[in-house]
mmCIF file of C-alpha atoms in Angstrom:
data_model
loop_
_atom_site.group_PDB
_atom_site.id
_atom_site.type_symbol
_atom_site.label_atom_id
_atom_site.label_comp_id
_atom_site.label_asym_id
_atom_site.label_seq_id
_atom_site.Cartn_x
_atom_site.Cartn_y
_atom_site.Cartn_z
ATOM 1 C CA GLU A 1 0.341 0.096 0.062
ATOM 2 C CA VAL A 2 1.411 3.460 -0.792
ATOM 3 C CA GLN A 3 1.686 5.806 1.921
ATOM 4 C CA LEU A 4 3.223 8.860 2.416
ATOM 5 C CA VAL A 5 3.384 10.449 5.758
ATOM 6 C CA GLU A 6 5.163 13.964 6.593
ATOM 7 C CA SER A 7 6.790 15.038 9.802
ATOM 8 C CA GLY A 8 8.974 17.772 11.341
ATOM 9 C CA GLY A 9 6.288 21.024 11.300
ATOM 10 C CA GLY A 10 5.750 22.930 14.422
ATOM 11 C CA LEU A 11 5.975 26.452 15.738
ATOM 12 C CA VAL A 12 8.912 28.827 14.457
ATOM 13 C CA GLN A 13 9.365 32.592 14.502
ATOM 14 C CA PRO A 14 9.382 34.658 11.696
ATOM 15 C CA GLY A 15 13.116 34.479 9.825
ATOM 16 C CA GLY A 16 13.640 30.989 11.493
ATOM 17 C CA SER A 17 14.454 27.201 9.707
ATOM 18 C CA LEU A 18 12.532 24.310 9.602
ATOM 19 C CA ARG A 19 12.643 20.862 7.989
ATOM 20 C CA LEU A 20 9.908 19.059 6.742
ATOM 21 C CA SER A 21 10.671 15.460 6.051
ATOM 22 C CA CYS A 22 7.789 12.896 3.971
ATOM 23 C CA THR A 23 8.280 9.230 4.472
ATOM 24 C CA ALA A 24 7.329 7.136 1.775
ATOM 25 C CA SER A 25 6.346 3.176 1.692
ATOM 26 C CA GLY A 26 4.983 0.755 -0.671
ATOM 27 C CA PHE A 27 6.848 2.409 -3.678
ATOM 28 C CA THR A 28 10.194 3.909 -3.980
ATOM 29 C CA LEU A 29 10.030 7.241 -3.941
ATOM 30 C CA SER A 30 13.299 8.019 -6.239
ATOM 31 C CA THR A 31 11.599 6.594 -9.159
ATOM 32 C CA TYR A 32 9.152 9.067 -9.015
ATOM 33 C CA SER A 33 8.461 12.948 -9.119
ATOM 34 C CA MET A 34 7.636 14.271 -5.685
ATOM 35 C CA ASN A 35 5.997 17.600 -4.758
ATOM 36 C CA TRP A 36 5.005 19.543 -1.681
ATOM 37 C CA VAL A 37 1.820 21.543 -2.040
ATOM 38 C CA ARG A 38 0.846 23.771 0.878
ATOM 39 C CA GLN A 39 -2.642 25.148 2.161
ATOM 40 C CA ALA A 40 -2.813 28.425 3.869
ATOM 41 C CA PRO A 41 -5.666 28.357 6.867
ATOM 42 C CA GLY A 42 -8.600 28.442 5.281
ATOM 43 C CA THR A 43 -7.646 29.282 1.391
ATOM 44 C CA GLY A 44 -6.919 27.009 -1.449
ATOM 45 C CA LEU A 45 -3.973 24.806 -2.379
ATOM 46 C CA GLU A 46 -0.993 26.147 -3.232
ATOM 47 C CA TRP A 47 2.142 24.066 -5.367
ATOM 48 C CA VAL A 48 5.249 24.732 -3.661
ATOM 49 C CA SER A 49 8.150 22.562 -5.161
ATOM 50 C CA GLN A 50 8.973 19.760 -7.229
ATOM 51 C CA ILE A 51 11.957 17.511 -7.605
ATOM 52 C CA ARG A 52 11.623 14.938 -10.355
ATOM 53 C CA GLY A 53 13.513 10.948 -10.205
ATOM 54 C CA SER A 54 17.052 11.914 -11.512
ATOM 55 C CA SER A 55 17.029 15.093 -8.773
ATOM 56 C CA THR A 56 18.623 16.985 -11.417
ATOM 57 C CA PHE A 57 15.435 18.963 -11.888
ATOM 58 C CA ARG A 58 14.377 21.075 -9.170
ATOM 59 C CA ASP A 59 11.694 23.911 -9.349
ATOM 60 C CA TYR A 60 9.938 26.327 -6.650
ATOM 61 C CA ALA A 61 7.335 28.523 -6.686
ATOM 62 C CA GLU A 62 8.087 32.454 -6.536
ATOM 63 C CA SER A 63 7.094 32.994 -3.319
ATOM 64 C CA VAL A 64 9.216 30.389 -1.611
ATOM 65 C CA LYS A 65 12.061 30.667 -4.257
ATOM 66 C CA GLY A 66 15.872 31.244 -2.756
ATOM 67 C CA ARG A 67 13.977 30.485 0.709
ATOM 68 C CA PHE A 68 13.136 26.850 0.658
ATOM 69 C CA THR A 69 15.264 23.527 -0.922
ATOM 70 C CA ILE A 70 13.835 20.498 -1.925
ATOM 71 C CA SER A 71 15.850 17.151 -1.705
ATOM 72 C CA ARG A 72 15.524 13.489 -1.475
ATOM 73 C CA ASP A 73 17.013 10.733 0.588
ATOM 74 C CA ASP A 74 17.025 7.851 -1.175
ATOM 75 C CA ALA A 75 18.813 5.750 1.450
ATOM 76 C CA ARG A 76 15.951 6.505 3.964
ATOM 77 C CA ASN A 77 13.010 6.793 1.249
ATOM 78 C CA SER A 78 12.427 10.057 2.128
ATOM 79 C CA LEU A 79 11.621 13.632 0.777
ATOM 80 C CA HIS A 80 12.757 16.780 2.391
ATOM 81 C CA LEU A 81 11.837 20.642 2.406
ATOM 82 C CA GLN A 82 14.761 22.876 4.019
ATOM 83 C CA MET A 83 12.828 26.137 4.616
ATOM 84 C CA SER A 84 14.723 28.962 6.016
ATOM 85 C CA ARG A 85 13.895 32.835 6.608
ATOM 86 C CA LEU A 86 10.384 32.064 7.076
ATOM 87 C CA ARG A 87 7.445 34.008 7.081
ATOM 88 C CA VAL A 88 4.020 34.534 8.583
ATOM 89 C CA GLU A 89 2.842 33.779 5.080
ATOM 90 C CA ASP A 90 4.459 30.913 5.236
ATOM 91 C CA THR A 91 2.214 29.107 7.610
ATOM 92 C CA ALA A 92 0.442 26.369 6.537
ATOM 93 C CA ILE A 93 -0.350 22.764 6.301
ATOM 94 C CA TYR A 94 2.125 21.357 3.969
ATOM 95 C CA TYR A 95 1.428 18.152 2.054
ATOM 96 C CA CYS A 96 3.794 16.234 -0.307
ATOM 97 C CA ALA A 97 2.513 14.598 -3.207
ATOM 98 C CA ARG A 98 3.672 11.862 -5.481
ATOM 99 C CA GLU A 99 3.557 12.188 -9.499
ATOM 100 C CA ASN A 100 2.312 8.878 -10.956
ATOM 101 C CA TYR A 101 2.608 8.801 -14.899
ATOM 102 C CA ASP A 102 -0.085 6.950 -16.894
ATOM 103 C CA PRO A 103 1.505 5.546 -20.067
ATOM 104 C CA SER A 104 -1.804 4.724 -21.772
ATOM 105 C CA HIS A 105 -2.989 7.764 -21.857
ATOM 106 C CA GLY A 106 0.256 10.364 -21.521
ATOM 107 C CA TYR A 107 -1.051 11.751 -18.578
ATOM 108 C CA TYR A 108 1.157 13.156 -15.039
ATOM 109 C CA LEU A 109 -1.411 12.847 -12.254
ATOM 110 C CA PHE A 110 -1.140 13.713 -8.357
ATOM 111 C CA ASP A 111 -2.323 10.419 -7.327
ATOM 112 C CA SER A 112 -0.966 9.932 -3.857
ATOM 113 C CA TRP A 113 -1.080 12.395 -1.120
ATOM 114 C CA GLY A 114 0.154 12.817 2.554
ATOM 115 C CA GLN A 115 -2.074 13.678 5.879
ATOM 116 C CA GLY A 116 -0.400 16.954 5.791
ATOM 117 C CA ILE A 117 1.657 18.286 8.503
ATOM 118 C CA LEU A 118 1.201 21.860 10.115
ATOM 119 C CA VAL A 119 3.682 24.753 10.121
ATOM 120 C CA THR A 120 3.013 27.831 12.027
ATOM 121 C CA VAL A 121 5.270 30.859 11.488
ATOM 122 C CA SER A 122 4.527 33.374 14.485
ATOM 123 C CA SER A 123 6.185 35.447 17.247
ATOM 124 C CA GLU B 1 2.700 31.649 -15.612
ATOM 125 C CA ILE B 2 -0.606 30.178 -16.482
ATOM 126 C CA VAL B 3 -3.582 31.494 -13.932
ATOM 127 C CA MET B 4 -6.576 28.557 -13.027
ATOM 128 C CA THR B 5 -9.671 30.238 -12.117
ATOM 129 C CA GLN B 6 -12.574 28.604 -10.744
ATOM 130 C CA SER B 7 -16.199 29.637 -10.784
ATOM 131 C CA PRO B 8 -18.185 29.583 -8.937
ATOM 132 C CA ALA B 9 -16.868 30.219 -5.619
ATOM 133 C CA THR B 10 -19.706 28.362 -3.886
ATOM 134 C CA LEU B 11 -22.596 25.984 -4.843
ATOM 135 C CA SER B 12 -25.636 25.214 -3.174
ATOM 136 C CA LEU B 13 -27.434 22.320 -4.273
ATOM 137 C CA SER B 14 -29.452 19.598 -2.695
ATOM 138 C CA PRO B 15 -28.807 16.084 -2.542
ATOM 139 C CA GLY B 16 -29.504 14.145 -6.004
ATOM 140 C CA GLU B 17 -29.073 17.864 -7.846
ATOM 141 C CA THR B 18 -26.261 18.018 -10.496
ATOM 142 C CA ALA B 19 -23.430 20.366 -10.025
ATOM 143 C CA THR B 20 -21.339 21.824 -12.828
ATOM 144 C CA LEU B 21 -18.201 23.169 -11.921
ATOM 145 C CA SER B 22 -16.220 25.459 -13.992
ATOM 146 C CA CYS B 23 -12.216 26.024 -14.403
ATOM 147 C CA ARG B 24 -11.034 28.293 -16.874
ATOM 148 C CA ALA B 25 -6.940 28.334 -17.689
ATOM 149 C CA SER B 26 -5.576 31.533 -18.896
ATOM 150 C CA GLN B 27 -3.313 30.020 -21.521
ATOM 151 C CA SER B 28 -4.474 26.756 -23.210
ATOM 152 C CA VAL B 29 -3.204 23.398 -21.064
ATOM 153 C CA SER B 30 -4.436 21.307 -23.765
ATOM 154 C CA THR B 31 -6.035 18.398 -21.666
ATOM 155 C CA TYR B 32 -3.602 18.617 -18.672
ATOM 156 C CA LEU B 33 -6.262 19.528 -16.471
ATOM 157 C CA ALA B 34 -7.003 17.515 -13.182
ATOM 158 C CA TRP B 35 -9.614 17.764 -10.470
ATOM 159 C CA PHE B 36 -9.161 16.895 -6.755
ATOM 160 C CA GLN B 37 -12.122 16.969 -4.208
ATOM 161 C CA GLN B 38 -11.150 17.678 -0.576
ATOM 162 C CA LYS B 39 -13.297 17.419 2.553
ATOM 163 C CA PRO B 40 -12.209 19.392 6.172
ATOM 164 C CA GLY B 41 -9.104 17.874 7.906
ATOM 165 C CA GLN B 42 -8.061 15.633 4.766
ATOM 166 C CA ALA B 43 -5.732 15.639 2.290
ATOM 167 C CA PRO B 44 -6.652 16.316 -1.786
ATOM 168 C CA ARG B 45 -8.010 13.129 -3.341
ATOM 169 C CA LEU B 46 -7.863 13.013 -7.050
ATOM 170 C CA LEU B 47 -10.880 12.433 -9.175
ATOM 171 C CA ILE B 48 -10.028 13.068 -12.630
ATOM 172 C CA TYR B 49 -6.773 13.785 -14.678
ATOM 173 C CA GLY B 50 -6.271 14.407 -18.391
ATOM 174 C CA ALA B 51 -9.098 16.387 -18.145
ATOM 175 C CA SER B 52 -11.852 13.481 -18.235
ATOM 176 C CA ILE B 53 -10.131 10.280 -16.995
ATOM 177 C CA ARG B 54 -11.570 9.088 -13.769
ATOM 178 C CA ALA B 55 -8.697 7.988 -11.498
ATOM 179 C CA ALA B 56 -8.999 4.562 -10.083
ATOM 180 C CA GLY B 57 -12.152 4.016 -7.685
ATOM 181 C CA VAL B 58 -13.830 7.374 -8.436
ATOM 182 C CA PRO B 59 -17.787 6.860 -8.683
ATOM 183 C CA GLY B 60 -19.163 7.250 -12.344
ATOM 184 C CA ARG B 61 -21.211 10.210 -11.535
ATOM 185 C CA PHE B 62 -18.122 12.452 -11.862
ATOM 186 C CA THR B 63 -17.567 13.590 -15.426
ATOM 187 C CA GLY B 64 -14.399 15.820 -16.457
ATOM 188 C CA ARG B 65 -14.766 17.489 -19.814
ATOM 189 C CA GLY B 66 -12.870 20.024 -22.075
ATOM 190 C CA SER B 67 -9.473 21.096 -23.674
ATOM 191 C CA GLU B 68 -7.395 24.069 -24.079
ATOM 192 C CA THR B 69 -8.773 26.803 -21.692
ATOM 193 C CA GLU B 70 -12.315 25.571 -20.826
ATOM 194 C CA PHE B 71 -13.302 22.764 -18.425
ATOM 195 C CA THR B 72 -16.141 21.472 -16.334
ATOM 196 C CA LEU B 73 -16.363 19.000 -13.709
ATOM 197 C CA THR B 74 -20.008 17.633 -13.595
ATOM 198 C CA ILE B 75 -21.240 15.651 -10.484
ATOM 199 C CA SER B 76 -24.336 13.836 -11.029
ATOM 200 C CA SER B 77 -27.309 12.953 -8.351
ATOM 201 C CA LEU B 78 -24.967 14.976 -5.605
ATOM 202 C CA GLN B 79 -24.575 12.286 -2.605
ATOM 203 C CA SER B 80 -24.075 13.166 0.821
ATOM 204 C CA GLU B 81 -20.534 12.353 0.492
ATOM 205 C CA ASP B 82 -19.847 14.771 -2.308
ATOM 206 C CA PHE B 83 -20.238 18.065 -0.693
ATOM 207 C CA ALA B 84 -16.382 19.366 -0.394
ATOM 208 C CA VAL B 85 -14.212 21.369 -1.958
ATOM 209 C CA TYR B 86 -12.847 21.121 -5.411
ATOM 210 C CA TYR B 87 -9.831 22.457 -7.083
ATOM 211 C CA CYS B 88 -8.557 22.016 -10.706
ATOM 212 C CA GLN B 89 -4.970 21.734 -11.275
ATOM 213 C CA LYS B 90 -2.795 22.206 -14.450
ATOM 214 C CA SER B 91 -1.257 19.245 -14.896
ATOM 215 C CA ASP B 92 1.324 19.176 -17.463
ATOM 216 C CA ASN B 93 4.395 18.436 -15.330
ATOM 217 C CA TRP B 94 6.194 21.441 -16.163
ATOM 218 C CA PRO B 95 5.918 23.915 -13.120
ATOM 219 C CA PRO B 96 4.468 25.881 -11.268
ATOM 220 C CA LEU B 97 1.928 23.277 -11.220
ATOM 221 C CA THR B 98 -0.840 25.690 -10.382
ATOM 222 C CA PHE B 99 -4.224 24.982 -8.810
ATOM 223 C CA GLY B 100 -7.662 26.977 -9.247
ATOM 224 C CA GLY B 101 -9.038 28.887 -6.004
ATOM 225 C CA GLY B 102 -11.334 25.851 -5.332
ATOM 226 C CA THR B 103 -15.525 25.560 -5.493
ATOM 227 C CA LYS B 104 -17.111 24.579 -2.548
ATOM 228 C CA VAL B 105 -20.216 22.461 -3.211
ATOM 229 C CA GLU B 106 -22.584 22.925 -0.169
ATOM 230 C CA ILE B 107 -25.843 21.724 0.764
ATOM 231 C CA LYS B 108 -28.869 24.122 0.154
#
């Protein structure tokens, strides 16, 4: 069974840092593109970052570029998001999501999501 | 950056009625469009990808249509478990993989 479990959230002061983790089970994380998506309280979904299977391609939303770094630990089958210079507006539930590929139709799809982890940036 | 716009923001309907949700892209996304359902306190759930392909386990009352810039999600004969928030997403694997602002389907 495919499962994604986020950890590492909590309360941090503005300007501080936090490292989120997403541990995968039921599949090999390195063979998929993986994403972080966040949801501020009472608002919609915002795509944050993606790392491709090869790890040579990584991209970020403009709102976090230069402050967040996505990475992967293949030995631990885990995904990470290093967040620095945190702002109040980074307060959100952070989800990791697997991007699968349907070869019979030629489409990508976010088919598995973690339960989410809350990050609160406040003084 | 492609902007995804959903309408209406809220849809008030009774069980058994049909819901029609709209998603518009600021530029063509071909058929690289996905729909998600999210219930309170839960992670999003994939319903539709490729604009019209139902994900595994999704009931047949959910139908996605459209291409280029105009897309719809139709939920026929609303069930109690269908009252939720629905999001569309540009899903062409070229970031940013933008989401729409969401449509809340609520009980009238």
